[in-house]
Amino acid sequence: YIAYNLAIRMGLEYTPESRFVDVVINGEYQGNYLLTEKVELGKERINEDEANGGVLFELEVQIRHLADGCATCVVTNDGVHAMVKEPEVDTAEEQAALNAECLEYLNGIEDKLDQGYDVYSQYIDVPSFIDWYIVNELVKNYDAAFWTSTYCYRSEDGILHMGPVWDFDVCFGNQ
């Protein structure tokens, strides 16, 4: 809750709203939990139209998904494991085409990263990367090392944005 509110106060786009809830199942109290919005593309979430190029990625170093034959997973030239979370497509052929297009896009960005700020800032939203990093560093979020649940998205204009922030269950030294 603290981490999400920090992100909101810092102005990180599309930070999921959250609130505490008491959970009771069959009349038995199960505890107090943090209910959080889902990370997804949509008008009330990441407001990027997938029909116009919006794509949501989940980055992680856990390659377990590849071992399971993950149909939405790609690995970039620099070894970044990305799952294409959205848009969802109907056929294996459409998924393969989307994966290929996304892999080309991500590899293209990686190729620009060592060419200096004037170049890479044309392809990534630098402030979103900086702010995302600051929030995750301040709360000591273990998952922010791309362990799991690390999101970024391509906006309709083709720029890669970091975030929204997510998954603070192993932060503040809780791992």
PDB file of C-alpha atoms in Angstrom:
ATOM      1  CA  TYR A   1       0.000   0.000   0.000  1.00  0.00           C
ATOM      2  CA  ILE A   2       2.842   2.333   0.852  1.00  0.00           C
ATOM      3  CA  ALA A   3       4.644   1.531  -2.400  1.00  0.00           C
ATOM      4  CA  TYR A   4       1.538   2.046  -4.561  1.00  0.00           C
ATOM      5  CA  ASN A   5       0.783   5.339  -2.849  1.00  0.00           C
ATOM      6  CA  LEU A   6       4.373   6.486  -3.306  1.00  0.00           C
ATOM      7  CA  ALA A   7       4.067   5.717  -7.034  1.00  0.00           C
ATOM      8  CA  ILE A   8       0.775   7.618  -7.237  1.00  0.00           C
ATOM      9  CA  ARG A   9       2.239  10.630  -5.408  1.00  0.00           C
ATOM     10  CA  MET A  10       5.239  10.581  -7.751  1.00  0.00           C
ATOM     11  CA  GLY A  11       2.867  10.636 -10.710  1.00  0.00           C
ATOM     12  CA  LEU A  12       3.714   7.253 -12.215  1.00  0.00           C
ATOM     13  CA  GLU A  13       1.197   6.645 -14.958  1.00  0.00           C
ATOM     14  CA  TYR A  14      -1.325   3.843 -14.604  1.00  0.00           C
ATOM     15  CA  THR A  15      -0.340   2.916 -11.055  1.00  0.00           C
ATOM     16  CA  PRO A  16      -2.997   0.423  -9.950  1.00  0.00           C
ATOM     17  CA  GLU A  17      -5.343   1.611  -7.248  1.00  0.00           C
ATOM     18  CA  SER A  18      -5.477  -0.532  -4.133  1.00  0.00           C
ATOM     19  CA  ARG A  19      -7.330  -0.763  -0.854  1.00  0.00           C
ATOM     20  CA  PHE A  20      -7.390  -2.966   2.192  1.00  0.00           C
ATOM     21  CA  VAL A  21     -10.229  -5.470   2.466  1.00  0.00           C
ATOM     22  CA  ASP A  22     -11.290  -7.938   5.128  1.00  0.00           C
ATOM     23  CA  VAL A  23     -11.932 -11.328   3.557  1.00  0.00           C
ATOM     24  CA  VAL A  24     -14.635 -13.557   5.000  1.00  0.00           C
ATOM     25  CA  ILE A  25     -15.397 -16.935   3.370  1.00  0.00           C
ATOM     26  CA  ASN A  26     -18.370 -18.991   4.567  1.00  0.00           C
ATOM     27  CA  GLY A  27     -18.614 -16.776   7.624  1.00  0.00           C
ATOM     28  CA  GLU A  28     -14.989 -17.348   8.618  1.00  0.00           C
ATOM     29  CA  TYR A  29     -12.568 -14.420   8.713  1.00  0.00           C
ATOM     30  CA  GLN A  30      -9.565 -15.136   6.466  1.00  0.00           C
ATOM     31  CA  GLY A  31      -7.594 -11.968   7.123  1.00  0.00           C
ATOM     32  CA  ASN A  32      -6.922  -8.521   5.794  1.00  0.00           C
ATOM     33  CA  TYR A  33      -5.630  -8.304   2.215  1.00  0.00           C
ATOM     34  CA  LEU A  34      -4.633  -5.611  -0.239  1.00  0.00           C
ATOM     35  CA  LEU A  35      -7.008  -5.657  -3.200  1.00  0.00           C
ATOM     36  CA  THR A  36      -5.317  -4.211  -6.276  1.00  0.00           C
ATOM     37  CA  GLU A  37      -6.413  -3.430  -9.813  1.00  0.00           C
ATOM     38  CA  LYS A  38      -5.117  -5.730 -12.522  1.00  0.00           C
ATOM     39  CA  VAL A  39      -2.390  -4.534 -14.887  1.00  0.00           C
ATOM     40  CA  GLU A  40      -3.887  -4.566 -18.371  1.00  0.00           C
ATOM     41  CA  LEU A  41      -4.565  -2.473 -21.451  1.00  0.00           C
ATOM     42  CA  GLY A  42      -7.892  -0.653 -21.462  1.00  0.00           C
ATOM     43  CA  LYS A  43      -9.633   2.670 -20.969  1.00  0.00           C
ATOM     44  CA  GLU A  44      -9.588   2.449 -17.182  1.00  0.00           C
ATOM     45  CA  ARG A  45      -6.097   0.902 -17.036  1.00  0.00           C
ATOM     46  CA  ILE A  46      -3.152   1.418 -19.413  1.00  0.00           C
ATOM     47  CA  ASN A  47      -4.945   3.620 -21.900  1.00  0.00           C
ATOM     48  CA  GLU A  48      -3.162   2.470 -25.049  1.00  0.00           C
ATOM     49  CA  ASP A  49      -5.189   1.019 -27.900  1.00  0.00           C
ATOM     50  CA  GLU A  50      -3.858  -2.367 -28.945  1.00  0.00           C
ATOM     51  CA  ALA A  51      -5.426  -1.844 -32.374  1.00  0.00           C
ATOM     52  CA  ASN A  52      -3.072   1.131 -32.805  1.00  0.00           C
ATOM     53  CA  GLY A  53       0.093  -0.585 -31.567  1.00  0.00           C
ATOM     54  CA  GLY A  54      -0.291  -0.704 -27.786  1.00  0.00           C
ATOM     55  CA  VAL A  55       1.408  -3.783 -26.315  1.00  0.00           C
ATOM     56  CA  LEU A  56       1.841  -4.842 -22.684  1.00  0.00           C
ATOM     57  CA  PHE A  57       4.966  -6.830 -21.789  1.00  0.00           C
ATOM     58  CA  GLU A  58       5.921  -8.649 -18.617  1.00  0.00           C
ATOM     59  CA  LEU A  59       9.675  -8.924 -18.148  1.00  0.00           C
ATOM     60  CA  GLU A  60      11.270 -11.559 -15.973  1.00  0.00           C
ATOM     61  CA  VAL A  61      14.407 -13.607 -15.636  1.00  0.00           C
ATOM     62  CA  GLN A  62      12.518 -16.718 -14.591  1.00  0.00           C
ATOM     63  CA  ILE A  63      12.769 -18.814 -17.715  1.00  0.00           C
ATOM     64  CA  ARG A  64      10.301 -21.378 -16.370  1.00  0.00           C
ATOM     65  CA  HIS A  65       7.710 -20.187 -18.863  1.00  0.00           C
ATOM     66  CA  LEU A  66       9.956 -21.070 -21.791  1.00  0.00           C
ATOM     67  CA  ALA A  67      10.382 -24.594 -20.463  1.00  0.00           C
ATOM     68  CA  ASP A  68       6.601 -24.889 -20.456  1.00  0.00           C
ATOM     69  CA  GLY A  69       6.463 -23.956 -24.138  1.00  0.00           C
ATOM     70  CA  CYS A  70       5.171 -20.439 -23.469  1.00  0.00           C
ATOM     71  CA  ALA A  71       3.440 -19.333 -26.655  1.00  0.00           C
ATOM     72  CA  THR A  72       3.660 -15.637 -25.749  1.00  0.00           C
ATOM     73  CA  CYS A  73       7.320 -15.540 -24.686  1.00  0.00           C
ATOM     74  CA  VAL A  74      10.323 -14.087 -26.484  1.00  0.00           C
ATOM     75  CA  VAL A  75      13.955 -13.648 -25.476  1.00  0.00           C
ATOM     76  CA  THR A  76      15.814 -10.617 -26.775  1.00  0.00           C
ATOM     77  CA  ASN A  77      19.374 -10.584 -28.086  1.00  0.00           C
ATOM     78  CA  ASP A  78      20.529  -9.281 -24.693  1.00  0.00           C
ATOM     79  CA  GLY A  79      18.721 -12.112 -22.886  1.00  0.00           C
ATOM     80  CA  VAL A  80      15.698 -10.224 -21.595  1.00  0.00           C
ATOM     81  CA  HIS A  81      12.756 -12.590 -21.235  1.00  0.00           C
ATOM     82  CA  ALA A  82       9.499 -10.891 -22.221  1.00  0.00           C
ATOM     83  CA  MET A  83       5.969 -12.213 -22.274  1.00  0.00           C
ATOM     84  CA  VAL A  84       3.569 -10.479 -24.616  1.00  0.00           C
ATOM     85  CA  LYS A  85       0.673 -10.102 -22.163  1.00  0.00           C
ATOM     86  CA  GLU A  86      -1.610  -8.077 -24.441  1.00  0.00           C
ATOM     87  CA  PRO A  87      -3.026  -7.903 -26.979  1.00  0.00           C
ATOM     88  CA  GLU A  88      -4.419 -11.390 -26.901  1.00  0.00           C
ATOM     89  CA  VAL A  89      -4.787 -13.015 -30.298  1.00  0.00           C
ATOM     90  CA  ASP A  90      -6.950 -15.875 -31.520  1.00  0.00           C
ATOM     91  CA  THR A  91      -4.596 -18.237 -33.344  1.00  0.00           C
ATOM     92  CA  ALA A  92      -1.115 -19.668 -33.013  1.00  0.00           C
ATOM     93  CA  GLU A  93      -0.196 -18.040 -36.324  1.00  0.00           C
ATOM     94  CA  GLU A  94      -1.308 -14.614 -35.097  1.00  0.00           C
ATOM     95  CA  GLN A  95       0.662 -15.150 -31.868  1.00  0.00           C
ATOM     96  CA  ALA A  96       3.783 -16.140 -33.782  1.00  0.00           C
ATOM     97  CA  ALA A  97       3.495 -13.016 -35.946  1.00  0.00           C
ATOM     98  CA  LEU A  98       2.923 -10.790 -32.889  1.00  0.00           C
ATOM     99  CA  ASN A  99       5.873 -12.378 -31.088  1.00  0.00           C
ATOM    100  CA  ALA A 100       8.143 -11.824 -34.096  1.00  0.00           C
ATOM    101  CA  GLU A 101       7.067  -8.191 -34.405  1.00  0.00           C
ATOM    102  CA  CYS A 102       7.531  -7.588 -30.657  1.00  0.00           C
ATOM    103  CA  LEU A 103      10.928  -9.295 -30.633  1.00  0.00           C
ATOM    104  CA  GLU A 104      12.098  -7.124 -33.522  1.00  0.00           C
ATOM    105  CA  TYR A 105      10.800  -4.047 -31.659  1.00  0.00           C
ATOM    106  CA  LEU A 106      12.527  -4.937 -28.360  1.00  0.00           C
ATOM    107  CA  ASN A 107      15.794  -5.899 -30.081  1.00  0.00           C
ATOM    108  CA  GLY A 108      15.695  -2.588 -31.941  1.00  0.00           C
ATOM    109  CA  ILE A 109      15.426  -0.709 -28.660  1.00  0.00           C
ATOM    110  CA  GLU A 110      18.248  -2.723 -27.098  1.00  0.00           C
ATOM    111  CA  ASP A 111      20.439  -1.816 -30.082  1.00  0.00           C
ATOM    112  CA  LYS A 112      19.863   1.884 -29.345  1.00  0.00           C
ATOM    113  CA  LEU A 113      20.679   1.805 -25.630  1.00  0.00           C
ATOM    114  CA  ASP A 114      24.442   2.140 -26.054  1.00  0.00           C
ATOM    115  CA  GLN A 115      24.174   4.981 -28.581  1.00  0.00           C
ATOM    116  CA  GLY A 116      23.685   7.741 -26.020  1.00  0.00           C
ATOM    117  CA  TYR A 117      20.773   9.662 -24.589  1.00  0.00           C
ATOM    118  CA  ASP A 118      20.004  11.625 -27.753  1.00  0.00           C
ATOM    119  CA  VAL A 119      19.369   8.348 -29.579  1.00  0.00           C
ATOM    120  CA  TYR A 120      17.715   6.064 -27.015  1.00  0.00           C
ATOM    121  CA  SER A 121      15.449   8.821 -25.666  1.00  0.00           C
ATOM    122  CA  GLN A 122      13.681   8.742 -29.034  1.00  0.00           C
ATOM    123  CA  TYR A 123      12.642   5.121 -28.366  1.00  0.00           C
ATOM    124  CA  ILE A 124      12.023   4.923 -24.629  1.00  0.00           C
ATOM    125  CA  ASP A 125      10.195   7.216 -22.221  1.00  0.00           C
ATOM    126  CA  VAL A 126      13.184   8.013 -20.023  1.00  0.00           C
ATOM    127  CA  PRO A 127      11.205   9.677 -17.186  1.00  0.00           C
ATOM    128  CA  SER A 128       9.043   6.559 -16.764  1.00  0.00           C
ATOM    129  CA  PHE A 129      12.178   4.396 -16.435  1.00  0.00           C
ATOM    130  CA  ILE A 130      13.710   6.772 -13.891  1.00  0.00           C
ATOM    131  CA  ASP A 131      10.559   7.109 -11.778  1.00  0.00           C
ATOM    132  CA  TRP A 132       9.856   3.364 -11.915  1.00  0.00           C
ATOM    133  CA  TYR A 133      13.404   2.704 -10.748  1.00  0.00           C
ATOM    134  CA  ILE A 134      13.207   5.244  -7.913  1.00  0.00           C
ATOM    135  CA  VAL A 135       9.999   3.757  -6.493  1.00  0.00           C
ATOM    136  CA  ASN A 136      11.288   0.189  -6.683  1.00  0.00           C
ATOM    137  CA  GLU A 137      14.667   1.131  -5.229  1.00  0.00           C
ATOM    138  CA  LEU A 138      13.154   3.077  -2.329  1.00  0.00           C
ATOM    139  CA  VAL A 139      10.919   0.171  -1.311  1.00  0.00           C
ATOM    140  CA  LYS A 140      13.656  -2.436  -1.948  1.00  0.00           C
ATOM    141  CA  ASN A 141      11.454  -4.402  -4.359  1.00  0.00           C
ATOM    142  CA  TYR A 142      13.210  -7.713  -5.016  1.00  0.00           C
ATOM    143  CA  ASP A 143      11.066  -8.405  -8.102  1.00  0.00           C
ATOM    144  CA  ALA A 144      12.212  -5.158  -9.743  1.00  0.00           C
ATOM    145  CA  ALA A 145      15.444  -6.872 -10.791  1.00  0.00           C
ATOM    146  CA  PHE A 146      13.234  -8.392 -13.508  1.00  0.00           C
ATOM    147  CA  TRP A 147      12.777 -11.446 -11.316  1.00  0.00           C
ATOM    148  CA  THR A 148       9.049 -11.479 -12.097  1.00  0.00           C
ATOM    149  CA  SER A 149       6.023  -9.200 -12.457  1.00  0.00           C
ATOM    150  CA  THR A 150       7.924  -6.346 -14.101  1.00  0.00           C
ATOM    151  CA  TYR A 151       5.799  -4.519 -16.653  1.00  0.00           C
ATOM    152  CA  CYS A 152       6.461  -2.193 -19.541  1.00  0.00           C
ATOM    153  CA  TYR A 153       4.350  -1.204 -22.494  1.00  0.00           C
ATOM    154  CA  ARG A 154       4.649   0.122 -25.988  1.00  0.00           C
ATOM    155  CA  SER A 155       2.435   3.132 -26.483  1.00  0.00           C
ATOM    156  CA  GLU A 156       0.563   3.826 -29.679  1.00  0.00           C
ATOM    157  CA  ASP A 157       3.384   6.139 -30.788  1.00  0.00           C
ATOM    158  CA  GLY A 158       5.901   3.265 -30.535  1.00  0.00           C
ATOM    159  CA  ILE A 159       7.684   4.517 -27.401  1.00  0.00           C
ATOM    160  CA  LEU A 160       8.552   1.977 -24.677  1.00  0.00           C
ATOM    161  CA  HIS A 161       7.382   3.026 -21.199  1.00  0.00           C
ATOM    162  CA  MET A 162       8.411   1.351 -17.959  1.00  0.00           C
ATOM    163  CA  GLY A 163       5.599   0.339 -15.665  1.00  0.00           C
ATOM    164  CA  PRO A 164       3.135   0.359 -14.276  1.00  0.00           C
ATOM    165  CA  VAL A 165       4.597  -0.624 -10.929  1.00  0.00           C
ATOM    166  CA  TRP A 166       3.376  -3.957  -9.633  1.00  0.00           C
ATOM    167  CA  ASP A 167       3.899  -6.764  -7.154  1.00  0.00           C
ATOM    168  CA  PHE A 168       5.275  -5.406  -3.916  1.00  0.00           C
ATOM    169  CA  ASP A 169       4.905  -8.602  -1.879  1.00  0.00           C
ATOM    170  CA  VAL A 170       8.681  -8.968  -1.576  1.00  0.00           C
ATOM    171  CA  CYS A 171       9.729  -5.418  -0.841  1.00  0.00           C
ATOM    172  CA  PHE A 172      11.009  -3.607   2.245  1.00  0.00           C
ATOM    173  CA  GLY A 173      13.391  -6.549   2.815  1.00  0.00           C
ATOM    174  CA  ASN A 174      10.593  -9.143   2.770  1.00  0.00           C
ATOM    175  CA  GLN A 175      12.223 -11.866   0.700  1.00  0.00           C
TER     176      GLN A 175
END
